[in-house]
mmCIF file of C-alpha atoms in Angstrom:
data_model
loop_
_atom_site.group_PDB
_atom_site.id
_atom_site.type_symbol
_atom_site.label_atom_id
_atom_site.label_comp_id
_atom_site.label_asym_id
_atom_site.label_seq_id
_atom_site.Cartn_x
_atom_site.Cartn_y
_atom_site.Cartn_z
ATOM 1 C CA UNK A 99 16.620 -4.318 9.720
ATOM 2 C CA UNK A 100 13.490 -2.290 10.211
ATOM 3 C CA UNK A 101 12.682 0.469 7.824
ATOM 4 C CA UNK A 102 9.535 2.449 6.897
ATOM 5 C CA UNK A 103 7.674 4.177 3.999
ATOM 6 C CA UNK A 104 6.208 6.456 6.130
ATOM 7 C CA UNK A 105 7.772 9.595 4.808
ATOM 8 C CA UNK A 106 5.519 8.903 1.529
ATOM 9 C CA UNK A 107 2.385 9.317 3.332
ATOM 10 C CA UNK A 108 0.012 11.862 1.561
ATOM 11 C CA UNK A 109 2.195 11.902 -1.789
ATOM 12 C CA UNK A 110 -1.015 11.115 -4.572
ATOM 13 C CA UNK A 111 -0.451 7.784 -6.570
ATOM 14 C CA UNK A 112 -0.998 9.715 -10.037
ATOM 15 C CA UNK A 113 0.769 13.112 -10.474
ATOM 16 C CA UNK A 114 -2.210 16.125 -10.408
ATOM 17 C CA UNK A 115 -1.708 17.925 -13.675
ATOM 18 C CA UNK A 116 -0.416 21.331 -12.383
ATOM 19 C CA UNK A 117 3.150 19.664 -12.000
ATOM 20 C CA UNK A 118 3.345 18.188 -15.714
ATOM 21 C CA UNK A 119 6.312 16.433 -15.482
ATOM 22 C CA UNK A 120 8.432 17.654 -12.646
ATOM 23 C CA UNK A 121 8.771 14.823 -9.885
ATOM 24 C CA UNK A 122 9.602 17.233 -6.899
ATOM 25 C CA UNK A 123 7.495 20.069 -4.815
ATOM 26 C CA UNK A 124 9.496 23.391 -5.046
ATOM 27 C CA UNK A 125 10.047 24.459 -1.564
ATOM 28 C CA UNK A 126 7.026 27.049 -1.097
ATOM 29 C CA UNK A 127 5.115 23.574 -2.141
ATOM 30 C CA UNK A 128 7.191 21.614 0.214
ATOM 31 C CA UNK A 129 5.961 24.166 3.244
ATOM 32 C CA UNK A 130 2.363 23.882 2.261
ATOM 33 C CA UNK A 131 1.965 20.325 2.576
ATOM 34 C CA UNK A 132 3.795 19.986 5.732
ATOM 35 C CA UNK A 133 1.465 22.931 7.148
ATOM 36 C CA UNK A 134 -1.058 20.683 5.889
ATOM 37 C CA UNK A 135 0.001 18.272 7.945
ATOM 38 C CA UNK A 136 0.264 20.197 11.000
ATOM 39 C CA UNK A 137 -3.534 20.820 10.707
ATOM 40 C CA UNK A 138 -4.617 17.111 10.217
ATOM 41 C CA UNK A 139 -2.623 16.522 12.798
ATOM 42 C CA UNK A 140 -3.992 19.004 15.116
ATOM 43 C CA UNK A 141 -7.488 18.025 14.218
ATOM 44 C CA UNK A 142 -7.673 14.547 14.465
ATOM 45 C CA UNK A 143 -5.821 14.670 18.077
ATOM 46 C CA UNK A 144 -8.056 17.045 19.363
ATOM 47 C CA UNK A 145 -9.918 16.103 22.546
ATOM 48 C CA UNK A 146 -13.192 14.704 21.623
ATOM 49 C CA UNK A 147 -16.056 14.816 23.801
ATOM 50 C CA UNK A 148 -17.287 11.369 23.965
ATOM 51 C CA UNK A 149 -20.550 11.230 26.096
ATOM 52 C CA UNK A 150 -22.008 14.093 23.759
ATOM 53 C CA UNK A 151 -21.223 12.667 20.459
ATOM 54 C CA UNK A 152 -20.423 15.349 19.180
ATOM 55 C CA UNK A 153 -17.677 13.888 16.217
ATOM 56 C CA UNK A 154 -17.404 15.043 12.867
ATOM 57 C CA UNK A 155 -17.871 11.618 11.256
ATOM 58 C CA UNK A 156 -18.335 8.057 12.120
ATOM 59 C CA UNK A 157 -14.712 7.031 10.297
ATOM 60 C CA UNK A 158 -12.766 4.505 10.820
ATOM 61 C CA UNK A 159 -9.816 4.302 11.532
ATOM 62 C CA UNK A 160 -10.306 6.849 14.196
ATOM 63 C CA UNK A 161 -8.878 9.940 14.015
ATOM 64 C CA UNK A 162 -5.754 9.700 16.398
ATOM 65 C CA UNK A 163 -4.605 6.544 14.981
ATOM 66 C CA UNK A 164 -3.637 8.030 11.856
ATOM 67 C CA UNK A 165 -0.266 8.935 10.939
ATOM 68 C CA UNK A 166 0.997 11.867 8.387
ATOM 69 C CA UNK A 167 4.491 12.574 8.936
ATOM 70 C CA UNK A 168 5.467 12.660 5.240
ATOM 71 C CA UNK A 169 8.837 13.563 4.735
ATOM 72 C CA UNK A 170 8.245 13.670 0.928
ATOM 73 C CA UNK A 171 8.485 16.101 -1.901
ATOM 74 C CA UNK A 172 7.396 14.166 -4.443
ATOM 75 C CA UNK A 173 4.916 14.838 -6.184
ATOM 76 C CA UNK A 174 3.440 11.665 -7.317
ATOM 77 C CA UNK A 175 4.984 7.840 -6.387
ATOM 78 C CA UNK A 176 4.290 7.142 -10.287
ATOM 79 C CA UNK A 177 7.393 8.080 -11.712
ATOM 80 C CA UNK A 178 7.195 6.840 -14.630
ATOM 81 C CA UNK A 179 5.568 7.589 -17.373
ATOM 82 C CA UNK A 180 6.853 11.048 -17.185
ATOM 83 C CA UNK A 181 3.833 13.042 -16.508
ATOM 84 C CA UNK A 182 3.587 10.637 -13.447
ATOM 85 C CA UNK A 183 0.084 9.033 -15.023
ATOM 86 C CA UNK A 184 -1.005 6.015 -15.535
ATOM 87 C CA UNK A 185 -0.566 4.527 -19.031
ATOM 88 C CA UNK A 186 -3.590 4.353 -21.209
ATOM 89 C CA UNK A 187 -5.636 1.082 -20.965
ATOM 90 C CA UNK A 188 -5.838 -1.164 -24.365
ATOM 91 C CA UNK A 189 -8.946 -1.277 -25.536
ATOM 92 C CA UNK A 190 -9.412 -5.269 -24.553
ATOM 93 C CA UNK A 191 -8.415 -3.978 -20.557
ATOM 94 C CA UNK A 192 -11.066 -5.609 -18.240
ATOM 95 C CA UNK A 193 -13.222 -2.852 -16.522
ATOM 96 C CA UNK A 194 -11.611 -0.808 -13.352
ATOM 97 C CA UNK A 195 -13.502 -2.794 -10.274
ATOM 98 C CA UNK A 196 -16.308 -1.221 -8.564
ATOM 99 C CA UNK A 197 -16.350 -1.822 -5.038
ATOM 100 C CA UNK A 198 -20.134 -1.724 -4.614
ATOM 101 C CA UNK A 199 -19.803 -1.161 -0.916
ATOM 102 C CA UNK A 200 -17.880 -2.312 2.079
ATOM 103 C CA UNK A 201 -15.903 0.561 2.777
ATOM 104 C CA UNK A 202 -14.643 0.460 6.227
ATOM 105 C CA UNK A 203 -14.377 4.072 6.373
ATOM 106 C CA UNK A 204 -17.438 5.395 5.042
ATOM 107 C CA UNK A 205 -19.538 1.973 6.129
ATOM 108 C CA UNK A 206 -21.649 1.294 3.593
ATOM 109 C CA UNK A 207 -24.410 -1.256 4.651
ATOM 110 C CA UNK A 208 -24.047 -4.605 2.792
ATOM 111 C CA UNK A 209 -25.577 -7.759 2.666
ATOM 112 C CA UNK A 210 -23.031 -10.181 3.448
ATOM 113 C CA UNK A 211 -19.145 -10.162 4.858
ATOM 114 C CA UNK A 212 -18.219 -11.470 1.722
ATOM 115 C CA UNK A 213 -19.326 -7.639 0.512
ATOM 116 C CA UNK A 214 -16.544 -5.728 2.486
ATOM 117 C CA UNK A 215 -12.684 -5.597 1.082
ATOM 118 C CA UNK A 216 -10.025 -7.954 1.861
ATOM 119 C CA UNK A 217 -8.461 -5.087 4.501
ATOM 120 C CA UNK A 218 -11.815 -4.813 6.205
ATOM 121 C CA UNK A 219 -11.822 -8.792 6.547
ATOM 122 C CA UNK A 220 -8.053 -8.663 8.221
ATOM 123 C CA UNK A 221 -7.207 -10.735 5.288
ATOM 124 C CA UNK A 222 -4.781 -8.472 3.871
ATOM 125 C CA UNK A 223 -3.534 -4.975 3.336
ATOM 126 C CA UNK A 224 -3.989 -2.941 0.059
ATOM 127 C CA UNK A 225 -5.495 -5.953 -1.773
ATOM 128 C CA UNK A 226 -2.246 -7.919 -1.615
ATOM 129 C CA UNK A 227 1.044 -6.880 -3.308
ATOM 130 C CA UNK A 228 2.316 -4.552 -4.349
ATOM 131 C CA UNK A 229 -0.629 -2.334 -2.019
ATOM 132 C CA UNK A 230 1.116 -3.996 1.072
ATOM 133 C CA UNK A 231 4.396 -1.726 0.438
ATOM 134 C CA UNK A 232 2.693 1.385 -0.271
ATOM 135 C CA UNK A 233 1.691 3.560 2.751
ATOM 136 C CA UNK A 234 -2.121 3.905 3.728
ATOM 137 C CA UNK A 235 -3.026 5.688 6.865
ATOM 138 C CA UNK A 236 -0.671 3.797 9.653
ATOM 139 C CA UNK A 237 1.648 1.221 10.213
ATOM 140 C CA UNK A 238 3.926 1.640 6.948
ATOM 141 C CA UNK A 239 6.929 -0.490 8.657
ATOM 142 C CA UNK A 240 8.460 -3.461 7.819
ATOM 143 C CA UNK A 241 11.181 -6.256 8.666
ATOM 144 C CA UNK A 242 13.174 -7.210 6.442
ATOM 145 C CA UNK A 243 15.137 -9.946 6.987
ATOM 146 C CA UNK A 244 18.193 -11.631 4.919
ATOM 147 C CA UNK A 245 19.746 -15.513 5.032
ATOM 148 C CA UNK A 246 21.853 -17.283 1.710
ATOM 149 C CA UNK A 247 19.580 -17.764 -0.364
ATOM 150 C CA UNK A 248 16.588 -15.992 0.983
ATOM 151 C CA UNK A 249 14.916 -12.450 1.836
ATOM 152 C CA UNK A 250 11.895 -12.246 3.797
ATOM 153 C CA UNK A 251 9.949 -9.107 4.141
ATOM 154 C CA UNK A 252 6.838 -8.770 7.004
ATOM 155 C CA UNK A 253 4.753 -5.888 6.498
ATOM 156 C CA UNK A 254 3.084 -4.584 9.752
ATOM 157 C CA UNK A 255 -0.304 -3.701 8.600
ATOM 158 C CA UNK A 256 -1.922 -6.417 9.061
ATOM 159 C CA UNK A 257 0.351 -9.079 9.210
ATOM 160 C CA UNK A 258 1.769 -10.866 6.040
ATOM 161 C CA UNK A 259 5.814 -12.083 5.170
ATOM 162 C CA UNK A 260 6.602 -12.527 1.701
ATOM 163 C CA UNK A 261 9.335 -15.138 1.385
ATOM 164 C CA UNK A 262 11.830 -14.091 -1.817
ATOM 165 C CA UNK A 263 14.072 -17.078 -2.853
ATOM 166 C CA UNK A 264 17.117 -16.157 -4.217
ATOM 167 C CA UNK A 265 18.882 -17.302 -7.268
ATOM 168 C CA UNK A 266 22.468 -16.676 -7.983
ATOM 169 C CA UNK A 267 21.712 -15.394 -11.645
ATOM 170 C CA UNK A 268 18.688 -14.566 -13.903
ATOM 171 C CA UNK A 269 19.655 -17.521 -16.189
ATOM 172 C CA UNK A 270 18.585 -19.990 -13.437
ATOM 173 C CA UNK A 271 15.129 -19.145 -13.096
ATOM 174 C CA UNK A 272 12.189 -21.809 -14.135
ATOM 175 C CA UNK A 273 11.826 -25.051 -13.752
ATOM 176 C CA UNK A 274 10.257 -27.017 -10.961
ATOM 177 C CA UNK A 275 10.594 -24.192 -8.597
ATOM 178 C CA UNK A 276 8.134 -21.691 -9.856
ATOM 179 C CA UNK A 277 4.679 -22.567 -9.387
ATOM 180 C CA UNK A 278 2.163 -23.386 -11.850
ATOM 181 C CA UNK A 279 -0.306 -20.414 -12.857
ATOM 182 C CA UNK A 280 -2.858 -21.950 -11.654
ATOM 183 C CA UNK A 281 -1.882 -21.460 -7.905
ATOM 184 C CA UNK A 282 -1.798 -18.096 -6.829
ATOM 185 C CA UNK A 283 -1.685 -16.178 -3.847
ATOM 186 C CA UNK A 284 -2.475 -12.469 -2.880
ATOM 187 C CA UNK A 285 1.125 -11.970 -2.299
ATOM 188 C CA UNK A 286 1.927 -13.157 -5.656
ATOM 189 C CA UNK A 287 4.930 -15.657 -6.627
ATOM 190 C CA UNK A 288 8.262 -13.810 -5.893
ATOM 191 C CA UNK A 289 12.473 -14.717 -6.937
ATOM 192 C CA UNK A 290 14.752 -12.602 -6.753
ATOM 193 C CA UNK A 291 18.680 -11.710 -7.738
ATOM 194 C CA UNK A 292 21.504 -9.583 -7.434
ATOM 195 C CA UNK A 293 22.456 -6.739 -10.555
ATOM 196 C CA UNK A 294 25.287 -6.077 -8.423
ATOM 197 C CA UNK A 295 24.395 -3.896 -4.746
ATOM 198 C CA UNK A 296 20.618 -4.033 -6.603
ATOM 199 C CA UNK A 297 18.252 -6.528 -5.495
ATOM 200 C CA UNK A 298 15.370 -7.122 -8.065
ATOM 201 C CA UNK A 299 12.393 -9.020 -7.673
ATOM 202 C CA UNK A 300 10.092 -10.646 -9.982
ATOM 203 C CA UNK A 301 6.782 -11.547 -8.882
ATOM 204 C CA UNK A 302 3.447 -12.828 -10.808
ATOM 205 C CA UNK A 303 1.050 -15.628 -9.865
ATOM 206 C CA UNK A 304 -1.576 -12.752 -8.378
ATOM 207 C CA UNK A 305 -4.920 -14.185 -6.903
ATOM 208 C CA UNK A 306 -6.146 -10.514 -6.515
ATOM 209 C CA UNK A 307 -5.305 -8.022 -9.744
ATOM 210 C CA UNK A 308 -4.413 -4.683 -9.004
ATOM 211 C CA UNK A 309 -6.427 -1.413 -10.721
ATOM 212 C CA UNK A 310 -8.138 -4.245 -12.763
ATOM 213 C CA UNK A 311 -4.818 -5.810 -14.137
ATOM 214 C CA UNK A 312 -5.083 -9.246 -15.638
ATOM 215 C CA UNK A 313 -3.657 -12.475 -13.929
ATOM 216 C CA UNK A 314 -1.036 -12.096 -16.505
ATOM 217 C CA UNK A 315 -0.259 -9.052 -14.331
ATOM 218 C CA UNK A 316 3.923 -9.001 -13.805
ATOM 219 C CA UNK A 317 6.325 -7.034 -10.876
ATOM 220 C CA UNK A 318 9.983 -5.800 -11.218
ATOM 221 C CA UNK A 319 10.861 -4.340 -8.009
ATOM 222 C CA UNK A 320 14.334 -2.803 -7.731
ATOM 223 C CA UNK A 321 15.379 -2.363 -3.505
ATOM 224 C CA UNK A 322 18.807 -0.352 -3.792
ATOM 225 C CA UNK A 323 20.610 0.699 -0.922
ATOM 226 C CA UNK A 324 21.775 4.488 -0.898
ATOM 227 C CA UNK A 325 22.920 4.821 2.264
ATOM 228 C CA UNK A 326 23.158 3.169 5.757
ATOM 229 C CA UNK A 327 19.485 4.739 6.602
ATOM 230 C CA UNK A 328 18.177 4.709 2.825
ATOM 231 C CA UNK A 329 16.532 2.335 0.234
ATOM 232 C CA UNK A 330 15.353 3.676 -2.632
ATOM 233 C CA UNK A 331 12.594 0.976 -3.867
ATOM 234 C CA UNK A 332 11.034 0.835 -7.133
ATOM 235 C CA UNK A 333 8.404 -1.231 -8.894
ATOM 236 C CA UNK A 334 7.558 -1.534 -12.363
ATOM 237 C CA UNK A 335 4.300 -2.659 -13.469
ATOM 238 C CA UNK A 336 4.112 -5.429 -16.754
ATOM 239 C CA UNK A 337 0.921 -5.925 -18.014
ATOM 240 C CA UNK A 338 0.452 -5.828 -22.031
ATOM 241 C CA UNK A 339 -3.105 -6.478 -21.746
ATOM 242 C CA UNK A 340 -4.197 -3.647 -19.387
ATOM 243 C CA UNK A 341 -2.091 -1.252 -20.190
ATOM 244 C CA UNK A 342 0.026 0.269 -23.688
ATOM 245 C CA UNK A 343 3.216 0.687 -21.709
ATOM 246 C CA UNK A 344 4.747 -0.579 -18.484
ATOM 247 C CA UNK A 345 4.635 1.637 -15.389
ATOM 248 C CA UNK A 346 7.093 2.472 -12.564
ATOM 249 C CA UNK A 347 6.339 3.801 -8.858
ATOM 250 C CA UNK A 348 8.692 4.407 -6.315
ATOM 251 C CA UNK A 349 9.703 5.045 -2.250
ATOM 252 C CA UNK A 350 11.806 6.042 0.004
ATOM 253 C CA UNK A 351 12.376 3.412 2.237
ATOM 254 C CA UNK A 352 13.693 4.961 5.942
ATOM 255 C CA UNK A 353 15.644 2.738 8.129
ATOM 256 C CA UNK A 354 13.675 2.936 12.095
ATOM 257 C CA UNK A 355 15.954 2.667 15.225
ATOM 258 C CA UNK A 356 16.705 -0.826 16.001
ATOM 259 C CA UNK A 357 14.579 -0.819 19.102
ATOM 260 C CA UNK A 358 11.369 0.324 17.189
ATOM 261 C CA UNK A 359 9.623 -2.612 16.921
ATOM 262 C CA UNK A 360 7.635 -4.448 14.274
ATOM 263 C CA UNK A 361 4.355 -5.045 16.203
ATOM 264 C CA UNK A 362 1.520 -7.884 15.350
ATOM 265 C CA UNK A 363 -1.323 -6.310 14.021
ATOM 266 C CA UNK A 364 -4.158 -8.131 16.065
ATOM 267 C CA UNK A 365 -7.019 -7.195 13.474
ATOM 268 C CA UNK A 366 -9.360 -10.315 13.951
ATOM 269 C CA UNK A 367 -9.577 -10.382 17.911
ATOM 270 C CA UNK A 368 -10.910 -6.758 17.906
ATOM 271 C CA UNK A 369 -12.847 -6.605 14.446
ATOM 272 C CA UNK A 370 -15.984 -5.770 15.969
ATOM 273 C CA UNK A 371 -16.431 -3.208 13.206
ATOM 274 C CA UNK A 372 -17.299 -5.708 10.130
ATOM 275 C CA UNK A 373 -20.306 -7.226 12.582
ATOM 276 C CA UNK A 374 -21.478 -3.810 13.710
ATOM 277 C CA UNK A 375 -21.958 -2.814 10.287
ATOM 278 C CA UNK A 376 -23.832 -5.750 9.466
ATOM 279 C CA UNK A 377 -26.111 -6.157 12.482
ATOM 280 C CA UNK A 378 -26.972 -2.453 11.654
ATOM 281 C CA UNK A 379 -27.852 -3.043 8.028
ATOM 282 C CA UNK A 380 -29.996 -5.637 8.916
ATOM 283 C CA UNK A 381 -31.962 -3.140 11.746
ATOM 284 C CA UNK A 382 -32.527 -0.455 9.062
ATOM 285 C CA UNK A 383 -34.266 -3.303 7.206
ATOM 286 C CA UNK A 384 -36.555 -4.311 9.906
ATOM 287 C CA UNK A 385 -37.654 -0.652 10.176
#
């Protein structure tokens, strides 16, 4: 079916430090952030007039594409550790990347395409998995789709299908059907198997390392079924090398009405963006 993590959207990756370890908003905190969303909301769909240019910023995307309708009390998707933090780093971790610029929302001038992020290029969302099944600021659906012996999962913004084989137990995985370490992919290497209505996923083989993980970097996702409109998804994070202790986030997955559609997400034909930014760095260097 189709489902969505849309309900997350706003809820901060690491738990602010007011909350200490409680997981949910109490409901005076619930109120405020959906009032909170009512003004975004009103904001960014207010009329604009165009042939002034009178906007507030030049962001991208632009301000009525953008979607808020959290549904969430959490108050952080990091559930575990406790306090809803990341882990400390070891002291051997590789430095957190610096994106030196390419921001498609602020538009930093750069020198080259190769400069700007992998969601700017329309290569993929969130820097690969697991950013593809976290919500950003639109399009947080998916299709998930089940035959014996596989599940396939196609995220809607911008465009990618991970393809989970299934085995019938644990004890079965290896051999010739797991790929070397040398090939990797942005989406990672995934298997998965049934711990009985549970299905868990275990994914390495990561071209692109999240919050500077190594390529050792490991996934445990856990998609459980709670109800006929419910997942409840969780991923744990396995890196020795980064971090002192594994880490777990989670979602609420939402099932959307069967007519809902999972749309292509045409970002190359109109990615007139990357080239605008680049023409006009190369303008303010003539002058």
């Amino acid at each position: 079916g189709e489902w969505t993590s849309e309900g997350e959207y706003g809820v901060p990756f690491e738990r602010p430090a007011q909350f200490g370890t409680r997981q949910f908003l109490t409901d005076k905190e619930y109120a405020d952030r959906i009032e909170d969303v009512r003004i975004r909301d009103e904001r960014d769909l207010a009329r604009v007039d165009v042939l002034s240019g009178k906007v507030d910023a030049p962001n991208a995307p632009i301000p009525h594409w953008r979607e808020y309708n959290t549904t969430s009390r959490r108050t952080s998707l990091i559930v575990d550790p406790p306090d809803g933090r990341l882990p400390a780093r070891v002291p051997q971790a590789r430095p957190l990347p610096v994106q030196r610029c390419g921001s498609l929302q602020r538009g930093e001038p750069c020198d080259t395409y190769e400069d700007y992020g992998l969601g700017v290029r329309c290569i993929v969302h969130g820097g690969g998995f697991p950013g593809a099944m976290f919500p950003a600021v639109y399009n947080a659906n998916m299709r998930i789709i089940q035959s014996p012996g596989l599940v396939a999962i196609t995220y809607e913004l911008i465009h990618d299908t991970r393809i989970i084989p299934l085995d019938p137990s644990p004890a079965s995985r290896g051999g010739s059907s797991d790929p070397p370490a040398a090939i990797r992919s942005y989406m990672g290497s995934a298997r998965g198997h049934w711990e009985g209505t549970t299905l868990v996923v275990e994914s390495s083989n990561f071209k692109a390392t999240t919050r500077g993980a190594t390529p050792g970097l490991r996934l445990v996702e856990r998609f459980t079924r709670t109800g006929p409109d419910a997942i409840q998804y969780q991923v744990t994070f396995i890196d020795p090398a980064t971090w002192s202790a594994p880490w777990t986030a989670a979602l609420e997955l939402k099932a959307r009405p069967a007519d809902a559609g999972v749309f292509e997400y045409a970002c190359h034909e109109g990615n007139y963006g990357m080239s605008n930014m680049l023409s006009t760095a190369r303008y303010l260097e003539r002058k």
